[in-house]
Coordinates of C-alpha atoms in Angstrom, one line a residue:
M49 CA 0.3 0.8 0.4
K50 CA 2.9 2.5 0.4
Q51 CA 3.6 1.9 -2.8
L52 CA 0.3 3.2 -3.6
F53 CA 0.5 6.4 -2.1
T54 CA 3.2 7.5 -3.4
L55 CA 1.4 7.7 -6.6
L56 CA -1.1 10.3 -5.0
I57 CA 0.8 12.5 -3.4
I58 CA 2.0 15.6 -4.9
F59 CA 5.5 16.4 -5.0
C60 CA 8.4 18.4 -6.3
L61 CA 10.9 17.7 -9.3
S62 CA 13.4 20.0 -10.1
V63 CA 13.5 20.6 -13.9
G64 CA 16.7 22.3 -15.1
G65 CA 16.7 24.5 -11.6
V66 CA 12.8 25.0 -12.0
Q67 CA 10.4 23.1 -9.2
A68 CA 7.9 21.9 -11.2
Q69 CA 4.5 20.5 -9.7
V70 CA 3.7 16.7 -10.3
K71 CA 0.6 14.6 -9.8
F72 CA 0.8 12.3 -12.8
P73 CA 2.5 9.3 -12.0
E74 CA 4.5 9.1 -15.6
N75 CA 6.3 12.2 -14.6
D76 CA 7.9 10.4 -11.0
P77 CA 10.6 8.4 -12.8
G78 CA 10.6 5.9 -9.8
F79 CA 7.2 4.9 -10.1
K80 CA 6.5 0.9 -10.2
F81 CA 2.8 0.8 -10.3
Y82 CA 0.2 3.0 -12.1
T83 CA -2.7 4.5 -10.5
V84 CA -5.9 5.5 -12.8
S85 CA -8.2 7.9 -11.5
G86 CA -11.7 7.8 -10.3
Y87 CA -13.9 5.0 -8.3
R88 CA -13.9 2.0 -9.6
H89 CA -14.8 -1.9 -8.1
G90 CA -11.8 -3.8 -9.7
I91 CA -8.2 -2.9 -10.0
S92 CA -6.7 0.5 -10.6
Y93 CA -3.4 0.3 -10.6
F94 CA -0.7 -2.2 -12.5
P95 CA 2.8 -2.7 -13.2
K96 CA 4.6 -0.2 -14.8
V97 CA 6.2 -1.4 -18.4
Q98 CA 8.7 0.0 -20.4
Y99 CA 8.6 -1.1 -24.1
P100 CA 11.5 -0.4 -25.9
Q101 CA 9.2 0.4 -29.4
V102 CA 8.9 3.2 -27.3
Q103 CA 11.2 6.3 -26.4
Y104 CA 9.9 7.4 -22.5
T105 CA 12.4 10.3 -22.2
P106 CA 13.8 13.0 -25.0
T107 CA 17.1 12.8 -26.9
E108 CA 19.0 15.5 -28.8
T109 CA 17.4 14.2 -32.2
L110 CA 13.8 13.7 -32.9
S111 CA 13.3 10.3 -34.8
F112 CA 10.2 8.3 -35.7
D113 CA 11.3 4.3 -35.6
Q114 CA 10.1 4.6 -31.8
Y115 CA 6.8 5.5 -30.5
H116 CA 6.7 8.6 -28.5
T117 CA 5.2 9.2 -24.7
A118 CA 3.0 12.4 -24.9
G119 CA 5.2 13.9 -21.9
V120 CA 8.5 13.6 -24.8
I121 CA 5.8 15.1 -27.6
Y122 CA 5.3 18.1 -24.9
H123 CA 8.7 18.7 -24.8
W124 CA 9.5 18.9 -28.8
M125 CA 6.7 21.1 -28.5
H126 CA 8.0 23.5 -26.4
K127 CA 11.0 23.1 -27.7
W128 CA 10.1 23.9 -30.9
A129 CA 7.8 27.2 -29.8
D130 CA 11.1 28.2 -28.0
Q131 CA 13.2 28.5 -30.6
Y132 CA 10.6 29.1 -34.0
P133 CA 8.5 32.0 -31.9
D134 CA 7.6 33.5 -35.6
L135 CA 6.1 30.5 -36.7
V136 CA 5.2 28.0 -34.1
E137 CA 2.5 28.9 -30.8
V138 CA 2.2 26.2 -28.1
Y139 CA -0.9 26.2 -25.4
E140 CA -3.2 24.5 -23.3
V141 CA -6.9 24.1 -24.8
G142 CA -8.3 22.0 -22.1
Q143 CA -7.7 19.2 -19.4
S144 CA -8.6 15.2 -19.4
Y145 CA -10.7 13.4 -17.4
E146 CA -7.9 13.1 -15.1
G147 CA -6.5 16.3 -15.3
R148 CA -4.1 15.9 -18.2
P149 CA -3.3 19.2 -19.8
I150 CA -4.3 18.8 -23.6
Y151 CA -1.6 20.8 -25.7
Q152 CA -2.0 22.0 -29.4
M153 CA 0.5 23.8 -31.7
T154 CA -0.5 26.4 -34.3
L155 CA 1.6 26.7 -37.0
T156 CA 1.2 29.8 -39.2
N157 CA 4.5 32.5 -40.4
K158 CA 2.7 35.0 -37.8
A159 CA 4.4 38.3 -40.1
T160 CA 1.9 37.6 -42.9
G161 CA -1.0 37.9 -40.3
K162 CA -2.8 36.0 -37.2
A163 CA -3.7 33.1 -37.9
T164 CA -7.6 33.7 -37.2
D165 CA -7.4 35.9 -40.4
K166 CA -6.0 33.1 -42.7
P167 CA -7.4 29.9 -44.4
A168 CA -6.7 27.1 -41.5
A169 CA -6.7 23.1 -41.3
Y170 CA -7.0 21.3 -37.6
F171 CA -5.3 18.0 -37.5
E172 CA -5.8 15.5 -34.4
G173 CA -4.4 12.2 -33.1
G174 CA -4.7 10.2 -29.8
R175 CA -8.5 10.1 -29.1
H176 CA -8.7 6.2 -29.0
S177 CA -6.0 5.2 -26.8
G178 CA -3.9 3.1 -28.7
E179 CA -4.3 3.9 -31.8
I180 CA -0.9 5.8 -31.9
T181 CA 0.1 5.8 -35.1
A182 CA -2.8 8.4 -35.6
V183 CA -0.4 10.6 -32.7
E184 CA 3.2 9.9 -34.9
T185 CA 1.0 11.3 -37.7
V186 CA 0.7 14.8 -36.3
L187 CA 4.3 14.8 -34.9
W188 CA 5.8 13.8 -37.8
M189 CA 3.7 16.6 -39.3
M190 CA 4.9 18.9 -36.9
N191 CA 8.5 18.3 -37.6
H192 CA 8.0 18.5 -41.3
L193 CA 6.3 22.1 -41.4
I194 CA 8.7 23.3 -39.1
H195 CA 11.9 22.3 -40.5
Q196 CA 11.0 22.6 -44.3
Y197 CA 10.2 26.1 -44.0
G198 CA 12.4 28.4 -46.0
K199 CA 13.2 25.6 -47.9
D200 CA 10.5 24.0 -49.3
P201 CA 8.7 26.7 -51.6
Q202 CA 5.2 25.0 -50.7
I203 CA 5.6 24.4 -47.2
T204 CA 6.6 28.0 -47.4
H205 CA 4.0 29.2 -49.5
I206 CA 1.5 26.8 -47.2
L207 CA 2.5 28.5 -43.5
D208 CA 2.6 32.1 -45.4
K209 CA -1.2 31.8 -46.2
N210 CA -2.5 29.1 -43.7
A211 CA -2.8 28.6 -40.3
I212 CA -2.5 25.1 -39.5
Y213 CA -3.5 23.5 -35.7
L214 CA -2.1 20.5 -34.6
R215 CA -3.3 18.2 -31.3
P216 CA -1.3 15.4 -31.1
V217 CA -2.5 13.9 -28.3
N218 CA -6.0 14.2 -27.6
N219 CA -6.9 11.9 -24.7
P220 CA -3.5 11.7 -22.3
D221 CA -5.0 9.5 -19.9
G222 CA -5.4 6.8 -22.6
H223 CA -2.3 7.3 -24.2
T224 CA -0.2 7.3 -21.3
L225 CA -2.4 4.5 -19.7
Y226 CA -1.4 2.3 -22.9
L227 CA 2.5 3.3 -23.1
Y228 CA 3.1 2.9 -19.2
T229 CA 1.2 -0.7 -18.9
A230 CA 0.3 -3.8 -20.3
Q231 CA -3.5 -2.1 -20.3
S232 CA -5.4 -0.7 -23.4
N233 CA -8.8 0.8 -23.3
R234 CA -11.0 2.1 -26.1
S235 CA -11.1 5.9 -25.2
S236 CA -12.1 8.0 -21.5
V237 CA -10.6 6.1 -18.9
R238 CA -13.7 7.6 -16.9
P239 CA -15.4 4.6 -14.6
F240 CA -18.0 2.3 -16.5
D241 CA -20.1 -0.4 -16.2
D242 CA -19.3 -2.3 -19.6
D243 CA -21.7 -5.3 -18.8
G244 CA -24.2 -4.1 -17.3
D245 CA -23.9 -5.4 -13.3
G246 CA -24.2 -2.2 -12.0
L247 CA -20.1 -2.5 -11.1
L248 CA -17.7 -0.5 -13.0
D249 CA -14.3 -1.5 -14.1
E250 CA -14.3 -4.7 -12.2
D251 CA -12.8 -7.5 -14.8
G252 CA -10.1 -5.6 -16.7
P253 CA -7.6 -7.7 -18.0
E254 CA -4.6 -9.3 -16.0
D255 CA -0.6 -9.8 -17.6
L256 CA -0.5 -12.6 -16.2
D257 CA 2.9 -13.9 -17.4
G258 CA 4.7 -10.4 -16.4
D259 CA 5.6 -10.1 -20.4
G260 CA 3.8 -6.6 -20.4
Y261 CA 1.4 -7.5 -22.9
I262 CA -2.4 -8.6 -23.0
L263 CA -2.2 -11.9 -25.2
Q264 CA -4.4 -14.2 -25.9
M265 CA -5.1 -17.7 -23.8
R266 CA -6.1 -21.0 -25.2
Y267 CA -7.2 -24.2 -23.3
K268 CA -8.8 -27.6 -24.1
D269 CA -12.8 -27.7 -24.5
T270 CA -14.2 -30.5 -26.0
L271 CA -17.5 -29.7 -25.0
N272 CA -17.8 -26.1 -26.3
G273 CA -14.7 -25.6 -28.1
S274 CA -14.5 -23.7 -30.8
Y275 CA -11.3 -23.4 -32.3
I276 CA -8.7 -26.3 -33.6
I277 CA -5.2 -25.9 -34.3
D278 CA -4.4 -25.0 -37.9
P279 CA -3.4 -28.1 -39.6
R280 CA -2.5 -26.3 -42.2
D281 CA 0.5 -24.7 -39.8
P282 CA 3.2 -27.4 -38.9
S283 CA 3.8 -25.2 -35.9
G284 CA 0.8 -25.2 -33.5
R285 CA 0.7 -21.7 -33.4
L286 CA -2.3 -20.4 -35.9
M287 CA -5.7 -21.0 -34.2
R288 CA -8.9 -21.5 -36.5
R289 CA -12.4 -21.0 -35.5
V290 CA -14.9 -24.1 -36.1
D291 CA -18.4 -24.0 -34.9
P292 CA -19.0 -23.9 -31.6
G293 CA -19.0 -27.3 -30.2
K294 CA -16.6 -28.8 -33.3
G295 CA -13.2 -27.7 -31.3
D296 CA -11.2 -28.8 -29.3
Y297 CA -9.9 -25.2 -27.4
S298 CA -11.9 -22.2 -26.3
M299 CA -9.6 -18.8 -26.2
N300 CA -10.5 -15.8 -24.3
S301 CA -7.7 -12.8 -23.7
E302 CA -5.4 -12.9 -21.1
G303 CA -6.8 -12.7 -17.8
I304 CA -9.5 -13.8 -14.4
D305 CA -13.2 -14.2 -13.8
N306 CA -12.6 -10.9 -11.5
D307 CA -16.5 -11.0 -10.7
G308 CA -17.2 -14.7 -10.7
D309 CA -19.9 -13.9 -14.2
G310 CA -18.6 -16.6 -15.7
R311 CA -16.9 -14.3 -18.8
I312 CA -13.0 -12.8 -18.2
N313 CA -12.0 -9.6 -19.1
E314 CA -15.6 -8.8 -20.0
D315 CA -15.2 -4.9 -18.3
G316 CA -11.7 -3.3 -17.9
I317 CA -11.0 0.2 -17.3
G318 CA -12.9 2.9 -19.2
G319 CA -15.2 1.7 -21.5
L320 CA -16.9 5.2 -23.3
D321 CA -15.5 6.1 -27.0
L322 CA -14.8 9.6 -27.1
H323 CA -16.2 9.4 -30.9
R324 CA -19.4 8.8 -29.9
N325 CA -19.7 11.8 -28.0
Y326 CA -20.2 14.7 -30.3
A327 CA -23.3 16.2 -30.6
E328 CA -24.1 15.7 -33.9
N329 CA -26.7 12.7 -34.2
W330 CA -25.8 11.8 -30.5
R331 CA -27.8 8.6 -29.2
P332 CA -28.0 7.7 -25.3
M333 CA -26.5 4.6 -24.9
Q334 CA -30.0 3.3 -23.4
E335 CA -33.2 4.7 -24.3
F336 CA -36.9 3.2 -22.6
T337 CA -39.2 2.6 -25.2
G338 CA -37.2 -0.3 -26.2
R339 CA -37.6 0.4 -30.3
G340 CA -35.6 2.8 -30.8
W341 CA -31.8 3.7 -31.7
T342 CA -29.0 3.5 -29.2
Q343 CA -25.1 4.0 -29.6
G344 CA -22.9 2.4 -27.1
G345 CA -19.9 4.4 -25.5
A346 CA -21.8 7.5 -26.3
G347 CA -21.3 8.8 -22.6
A348 CA -23.4 10.6 -20.9
F349 CA -24.9 13.2 -23.1
P350 CA -23.4 15.0 -25.8
L351 CA -20.2 16.5 -25.2
S352 CA -20.1 14.5 -21.7
E353 CA -16.2 13.8 -22.0
P354 CA -13.7 17.0 -21.6
E355 CA -11.5 15.7 -24.3
T356 CA -14.3 15.8 -27.2
R357 CA -15.8 18.9 -25.2
A358 CA -12.3 20.3 -25.8
V359 CA -12.1 19.8 -29.8
V360 CA -15.9 21.4 -30.0
T361 CA -14.9 24.5 -28.3
F362 CA -12.1 25.1 -30.2
L363 CA -13.7 24.8 -33.8
L364 CA -16.6 26.8 -32.9
A365 CA -14.5 29.5 -31.8
N366 CA -12.4 29.1 -34.6
P367 CA -14.7 28.8 -38.0
H368 CA -11.7 29.6 -40.1
I369 CA -11.0 26.0 -40.2
Y370 CA -12.0 24.2 -43.2
V371 CA -10.7 21.2 -43.5
V372 CA -10.1 18.7 -40.4
N373 CA -8.5 15.1 -40.0
S374 CA -8.8 13.6 -36.7
M375 CA -7.2 10.3 -37.1
D376 CA -7.4 7.0 -35.5
T377 CA -5.8 3.1 -36.7
S378 CA -6.3 0.1 -38.3
V379 CA -8.0 -0.8 -41.8
P380 CA -6.6 1.0 -43.6
M381 CA -9.2 3.7 -44.5
H382 CA -9.8 7.6 -45.6
L383 CA -13.3 7.7 -43.8
R384 CA -15.8 10.1 -44.1
P385 CA -19.2 11.6 -43.4
P386 CA -22.3 10.6 -43.5
S387 CA -22.3 8.4 -40.7
V388 CA -25.9 7.7 -40.2
A389 CA -27.3 7.8 -44.2
P390 CA -26.1 7.6 -47.5
A391 CA -23.9 10.4 -49.2
S392 CA -26.9 11.2 -51.2
T393 CA -27.9 13.1 -48.6
M394 CA -25.2 15.3 -48.7
F395 CA -25.3 18.7 -51.2
P396 CA -24.3 17.3 -54.2
E397 CA -21.6 19.8 -54.9
D398 CA -20.2 18.8 -51.7
N399 CA -20.2 15.0 -51.8
K400 CA -18.2 15.9 -55.2
L401 CA -15.1 17.5 -53.5
Y402 CA -15.4 14.6 -50.5
V403 CA -15.1 12.2 -53.7
M404 CA -12.3 14.0 -55.0
F405 CA -10.1 14.1 -51.7
D406 CA -11.1 10.1 -51.5
N407 CA -9.1 9.4 -54.6
L408 CA -6.4 11.6 -53.8
G409 CA -5.8 10.0 -50.3
K410 CA -5.8 7.1 -51.9
S411 CA -3.3 8.4 -54.7
I412 CA -1.0 9.4 -51.9
T413 CA -1.5 6.5 -49.2
G414 CA -2.1 3.4 -51.3
Y415 CA -5.1 2.5 -49.2
E416 CA -7.5 0.7 -51.0
R417 CA -10.6 1.9 -49.0
A418 CA -11.9 5.1 -49.0
G419 CA -15.6 6.6 -48.5
D420 CA -18.5 7.6 -46.4
V421 CA -19.1 5.9 -42.3
Y422 CA -22.7 4.7 -43.6
N423 CA -22.2 2.8 -46.5
D424 CA -18.2 2.0 -47.2
Y425 CA -17.3 1.1 -43.3
G426 CA -20.8 0.3 -42.0
G427 CA -22.2 -1.2 -44.8
G428 CA -25.3 0.3 -44.2
S429 CA -25.1 1.2 -40.5
P430 CA -25.6 3.8 -38.6
L431 CA -22.4 5.4 -36.2
F432 CA -24.1 8.0 -33.8
G433 CA -22.4 11.0 -32.3
H434 CA -19.5 10.4 -34.9
G435 CA -16.9 12.7 -35.7
P436 CA -17.5 13.0 -39.0
D437 CA -21.3 13.9 -39.4
F438 CA -20.2 16.6 -36.6
G439 CA -18.0 18.2 -39.3
Y440 CA -19.9 18.1 -42.0
W441 CA -23.6 18.4 -40.9
Y442 CA -22.8 20.9 -38.1
Y443 CA -19.7 22.6 -38.8
G444 CA -19.7 22.2 -42.6
A445 CA -16.1 21.6 -43.3
I446 CA -14.4 18.7 -45.2
W447 CA -14.0 16.5 -42.3
Y448 CA -12.3 12.8 -42.4
G449 CA -11.4 10.8 -39.7
D450 CA -8.7 8.5 -41.0
E451 CA -8.0 5.0 -40.1
I452 CA -4.1 3.9 -40.7
W453 CA -2.5 0.8 -40.9
N454 CA -3.7 -2.2 -42.0
G455 CA -3.9 -4.4 -38.8
G456 CA -1.0 -6.2 -39.8
R457 CA -2.7 -8.5 -42.3
A458 CA -0.6 -10.0 -44.7
D459 CA 0.6 -8.0 -47.9
K460 CA 0.2 -10.7 -50.4
D461 CA -0.5 -14.7 -50.8
Y462 CA 2.8 -15.6 -49.5
N463 CA 1.5 -19.6 -50.5
N464 CA 0.5 -19.1 -53.5
D465 CA -2.9 -20.9 -52.9
G466 CA -5.2 -17.7 -53.8
V467 CA -6.2 -16.1 -50.7
I468 CA -4.9 -14.0 -48.9
D469 CA -5.2 -15.0 -45.1
D470 CA -4.1 -15.6 -41.2
L471 CA -1.8 -18.5 -42.9
D472 CA -0.4 -15.5 -44.6
R473 CA 0.4 -13.5 -42.3
L474 CA 2.0 -16.9 -40.1
I475 CA 4.1 -16.7 -43.1
M476 CA 5.0 -13.1 -43.3
N477 CA 5.8 -12.6 -40.1
D478 CA 8.3 -15.3 -39.7
E479 CA 9.8 -14.1 -43.4
K480 CA 9.6 -10.4 -42.6
Y481 CA 9.8 -10.1 -39.2
G482 CA 11.8 -13.0 -38.1
G483 CA 8.8 -14.5 -36.2
A484 CA 9.0 -11.7 -33.3
M485 CA 5.3 -10.0 -33.9
F486 CA 4.1 -13.7 -32.8
F487 CA 4.4 -14.7 -29.3
D488 CA 5.0 -18.6 -29.2
W489 CA 2.4 -20.1 -27.0
K490 CA 3.8 -20.9 -23.0
P491 CA 2.1 -23.2 -20.4
Y492 CA 0.8 -21.4 -17.7
P493 CA -0.1 -24.1 -15.5
N494 CA -2.6 -22.8 -12.8
H495 CA -5.2 -20.6 -14.2
P496 CA -7.7 -19.8 -11.5
D497 CA -10.5 -20.5 -13.7
L498 CA -9.3 -22.8 -15.7
G499 CA -6.3 -24.6 -14.7
Y500 CA -4.3 -25.2 -17.9
V501 CA -4.0 -23.0 -20.4
E502 CA -1.5 -21.5 -23.1
I503 CA -0.4 -17.8 -23.1
G504 CA 0.7 -16.4 -26.7
G505 CA -0.8 -14.5 -30.0
W506 CA 0.0 -11.9 -32.3
N507 CA 1.4 -8.5 -30.2
P508 CA -1.8 -6.4 -29.7
K509 CA 0.0 -3.3 -29.3
F510 CA 3.3 -2.9 -32.1
F511 CA 1.5 -5.5 -34.9
S512 CA -2.4 -5.3 -34.9
Q513 CA -3.7 -2.1 -33.5
N514 CA 0.0 -0.4 -34.5
P515 CA 2.8 -1.3 -37.2
P516 CA 6.1 -2.2 -36.0
A517 CA 8.3 0.8 -34.4
H518 CA 10.3 0.7 -37.5
E519 CA 7.4 1.0 -39.9
V520 CA 5.5 3.5 -38.1
E521 CA 7.5 6.3 -39.8
R522 CA 6.2 5.4 -43.7
W523 CA 2.8 4.9 -42.3
A524 CA 2.9 8.3 -40.7
K525 CA 4.2 10.1 -43.4
N526 CA 2.0 9.2 -46.0
E527 CA -1.3 9.8 -43.8
A528 CA 0.6 13.5 -43.2
L529 CA 1.1 14.1 -46.7
F530 CA -2.3 13.3 -47.2
N531 CA -3.0 16.1 -44.7
L532 CA -0.7 18.4 -46.1
E533 CA -2.4 17.9 -50.0
M534 CA -6.1 18.8 -48.7
V535 CA -4.4 22.0 -47.0
K536 CA -3.0 23.1 -50.4
H537 CA -6.9 23.2 -51.8
L538 CA -7.6 25.6 -49.5
P539 CA -9.4 28.9 -50.9
E540 CA -7.1 31.5 -51.3
L541 CA -7.5 35.2 -52.5
Q542 CA -6.2 37.6 -54.3
W543 CA -7.0 40.7 -55.8
A544 CA -8.2 41.6 -59.4
E545 CA -9.1 44.6 -60.7
I546 CA -11.0 47.5 -59.5
E547 CA -13.3 49.0 -62.4
V548 CA -14.4 52.7 -62.0
K549 CA -17.2 53.4 -64.5
K550 CA -19.1 56.4 -65.4
L551 CA -22.7 55.7 -65.2
K552 CA -24.8 58.9 -65.2
S553 CA -24.5 62.6 -64.9
Y554 CA -27.4 64.9 -63.3
K555 CA -28.1 68.7 -64.0
Q556 CA -27.3 69.3 -60.9
D557 CA -23.8 68.8 -60.7
S558 CA -23.5 65.7 -59.6
T559 CA -22.8 62.4 -61.3
D560 CA -23.4 58.2 -60.8
Y561 CA -20.0 56.2 -60.6
Q562 CA -20.3 52.2 -60.9
I563 CA -17.2 50.8 -58.3
K564 CA -17.1 47.2 -59.4
V565 CA -15.0 45.5 -57.0
S566 CA -13.4 41.9 -58.1
Y567 CA -11.3 38.8 -56.7
R568 CA -10.2 35.8 -57.4
N569 CA -9.9 32.6 -55.2
V570 CA -6.7 30.5 -57.2
G571 CA -7.8 27.8 -54.8
K572 CA -9.1 24.7 -55.3
L573 CA -12.1 24.9 -52.7
P574 CA -15.0 27.4 -52.8
T575 CA -14.5 29.9 -49.9
A576 CA -17.2 27.5 -48.4
L577 CA -19.5 24.8 -48.8
R578 CA -22.9 24.2 -49.5
Q579 CA -23.5 22.9 -45.9
A580 CA -21.3 25.6 -43.8
D581 CA -23.6 28.4 -45.4
L582 CA -26.6 26.4 -44.8
V583 CA -26.4 25.5 -41.0
K584 CA -25.0 29.4 -41.4
I585 CA -21.0 28.5 -39.7
V586 CA -19.9 31.0 -41.7
R587 CA -21.1 33.8 -43.1
P588 CA -20.9 35.3 -47.1
D589 CA -18.1 36.7 -48.3
Q590 CA -18.6 40.5 -47.7
V591 CA -16.8 42.7 -49.9
R592 CA -16.0 46.3 -47.8
I593 CA -15.9 49.9 -49.3
S594 CA -14.7 53.2 -47.7
L595 CA -14.2 56.6 -48.6
P596 CA -12.7 59.5 -46.3
A597 CA -15.5 60.9 -43.8
S598 CA -13.8 64.1 -44.6
A599 CA -15.5 63.3 -48.6
V600 CA -19.3 62.3 -46.7
E601 CA -19.9 64.8 -43.9
G602 CA -20.7 68.4 -43.8
P603 CA -23.4 70.5 -45.8
N604 CA -21.3 70.0 -49.0
P605 CA -20.3 66.5 -49.1
Q606 CA -18.1 65.6 -52.2
A607 CA -19.8 62.1 -52.2
K608 CA -22.4 59.7 -51.4
I609 CA -22.5 55.6 -51.2
L610 CA -25.6 54.6 -52.8
P611 CA -27.7 51.4 -51.2
D612 CA -28.0 48.9 -53.9
P613 CA -31.4 46.7 -53.5
N614 CA -29.4 44.3 -55.8
A615 CA -26.9 43.8 -52.8
P616 CA -28.3 44.9 -49.8
A617 CA -25.8 46.1 -47.0
T618 CA -25.2 43.9 -44.5
R619 CA -27.6 44.6 -41.3
P620 CA -25.6 46.4 -38.3
Q621 CA -24.4 43.8 -35.6
R622 CA -25.1 44.0 -32.4
G623 CA -22.4 46.2 -30.1
G624 CA -21.1 47.4 -33.5
G625 CA -21.4 50.8 -32.9
A626 CA -22.9 54.0 -35.5
V627 CA -23.6 52.9 -39.3
R628 CA -21.1 55.0 -41.0
A629 CA -22.0 57.2 -44.0
N630 CA -18.3 56.5 -45.4
V631 CA -18.2 52.7 -45.3
T632 CA -20.6 50.1 -46.7
T633 CA -20.5 46.4 -46.9
R634 CA -21.7 44.0 -49.3
N635 CA -22.8 40.5 -49.1
A636 CA -21.0 38.6 -52.3
G637 CA -22.2 34.8 -52.2
Y638 CA -19.3 32.9 -52.1
A639 CA -16.1 33.1 -54.4
Q640 CA -16.3 29.6 -56.4
A641 CA -13.0 27.2 -56.6
E642 CA -10.4 29.0 -59.2
S643 CA -13.1 31.7 -60.3
L644 CA -13.8 35.5 -60.3
N645 CA -15.7 37.4 -57.9
S646 CA -17.2 40.4 -58.0
V647 CA -19.9 43.5 -56.0
T648 CA -21.0 46.2 -58.0
I649 CA -21.2 49.7 -55.5
T650 CA -22.7 53.0 -56.4
V651 CA -21.1 56.3 -55.4
R652 CA -22.4 59.9 -56.7
V653 CA -19.9 62.6 -56.6
Y654 CA -20.5 66.1 -56.2
G655 CA -19.5 68.6 -58.2
N656 CA -15.9 68.1 -59.9
H657 CA -14.0 66.3 -57.2
E658 CA -11.5 63.5 -57.3
V659 CA -12.5 60.7 -54.7
E660 CA -10.2 58.2 -53.0
G661 CA -11.5 55.3 -51.6
A662 CA -10.0 51.5 -50.7
A663 CA -12.0 48.3 -50.8
S664 CA -11.1 45.3 -48.9
V665 CA -12.5 41.4 -48.6
S666 CA -13.4 39.3 -45.6
T667 CA -14.8 35.7 -45.5
T668 CA -15.0 33.3 -43.0
R669 CA -12.7 30.5 -44.4
A670 CA -11.0 32.0 -46.9
G671 CA -9.5 34.9 -44.9
L672 CA -8.9 38.4 -46.0
L673 CA -7.9 40.9 -48.6
P674 CA -6.4 44.4 -46.8
D675 CA -7.3 47.1 -48.8
K676 CA -6.8 48.0 -52.0
K677 CA -7.2 51.9 -53.3
F678 CA -8.9 53.3 -56.4
V679 CA -9.5 56.5 -57.5
I680 CA -12.8 58.1 -58.8
K681 CA -12.4 61.3 -61.2

């Protein structure tokens, strides 16, 4: 108990001469047991594990032949913020269930404008605890963008013209639990009753043989067995599923029946799913009619979990974000909305853009699959409270929830039998990985519930769920390059001509002039999706012209901006101050991709005056065009 108590105290750790207050076990280099917060009926503490595939302490250089803990990632984020203050900003956007900080980085050239004045993208990893390849993808993007800025013309242009928000670890509780213990959970570590018996997290897995992994157990069961040793495998490692009662063995994940209900490992740490907790199309985990839709892992209410809430509140406060990828593992697949209905329910022009990115993504990453959650991933089954649905239907963005890594499936038909199956996977393991991805079955003779069992199977963390560490960079890089390709498609505004044309002269010595303000969107996305306009997450592009106040004021004004019924001025916003006679703002709709957009405004000039003016353009998702001067002669 003394060891457990030391995990709960807050102590001071000297870092570079600065006393930092620490309360999490991973911040104590001497800890032996990792304790998870929250009241639960099962074990909350687990032996510390350090995997050779994981880097736990920062080194002088960053490499991608190992996975990285949140502490190492945060070290690099803050180091880069110190080294590149004109390009990098790091800040806390929220806290996890256990109170860990959730850090985010903004990348943009500050000299070319504020991040909020530019088209933007947001990329996130680490929502699901064990899907750590996505974390490495975001870290790879950070490193690549920072060190290629000023060297690669495309990267330089991207960060001059756009802002990129990067959140590598959105769920630091689960991420840390995964890398420091044999445990794995879906998302949040909040205690949850998975099996509906009224107890919280009372029957989680145990690392019985102490090798640092929760593997599989096989044991003789001639009565109800549904597995046999695959006769095609002379080594006796591969198991094949057969009809119940037709097999010699049963299988289960490594552990014991802690609650005595006849099942093993059915209620481990946590159980809620941060990717079912979004507000759009959210459904409860239980409804009372028995006839409605429910969604496992949804949480107590939409955005009940602080990690998901930290995403949504940030995005709603930053509506200039247009492109999002919140990544998971492992299919692999470029995955996007809709999640509860066919793609035909989307605006056709929006869906066309998604299809373009589907095909573009496959050409970059080599994934065989790309498409919507409802049909292409779920086969016509809905997913509720899902990020891609929030991203499109509520937020009106290009939003992907890509799945990285292939689950360790065989990359070819190794035995030339015409199919690619688990036997090919085993052969690949032996030929390509020297057998290291499969743990040979070893006796565990005194299981308290089952007696003699054998423990073994595929590496669950660094093969089935994520690539072997020496392969992670290839997967992270390819996914990151797809993300950057989406950024390259963001709208980009450029000035075209401002034409001044005489319309009509009056006997009272006044003349009307048409001011035609034109600007180009040279980007490959329109300044807003149709869905973004529908839900009013964006405003129409706005063209503003201004004349000197002295030209329109006094008893003998030189000029007057006339109202235009075809392009009415926007209504004054509450708190916006008095309407000024020398300024008008007109809605310009939305500039389509690679097109010209224009607005005409009529100005009446009294007498023979030369009047100078200025025009500017403001958009929600394509940024700003600063003042451009014109002269009415």
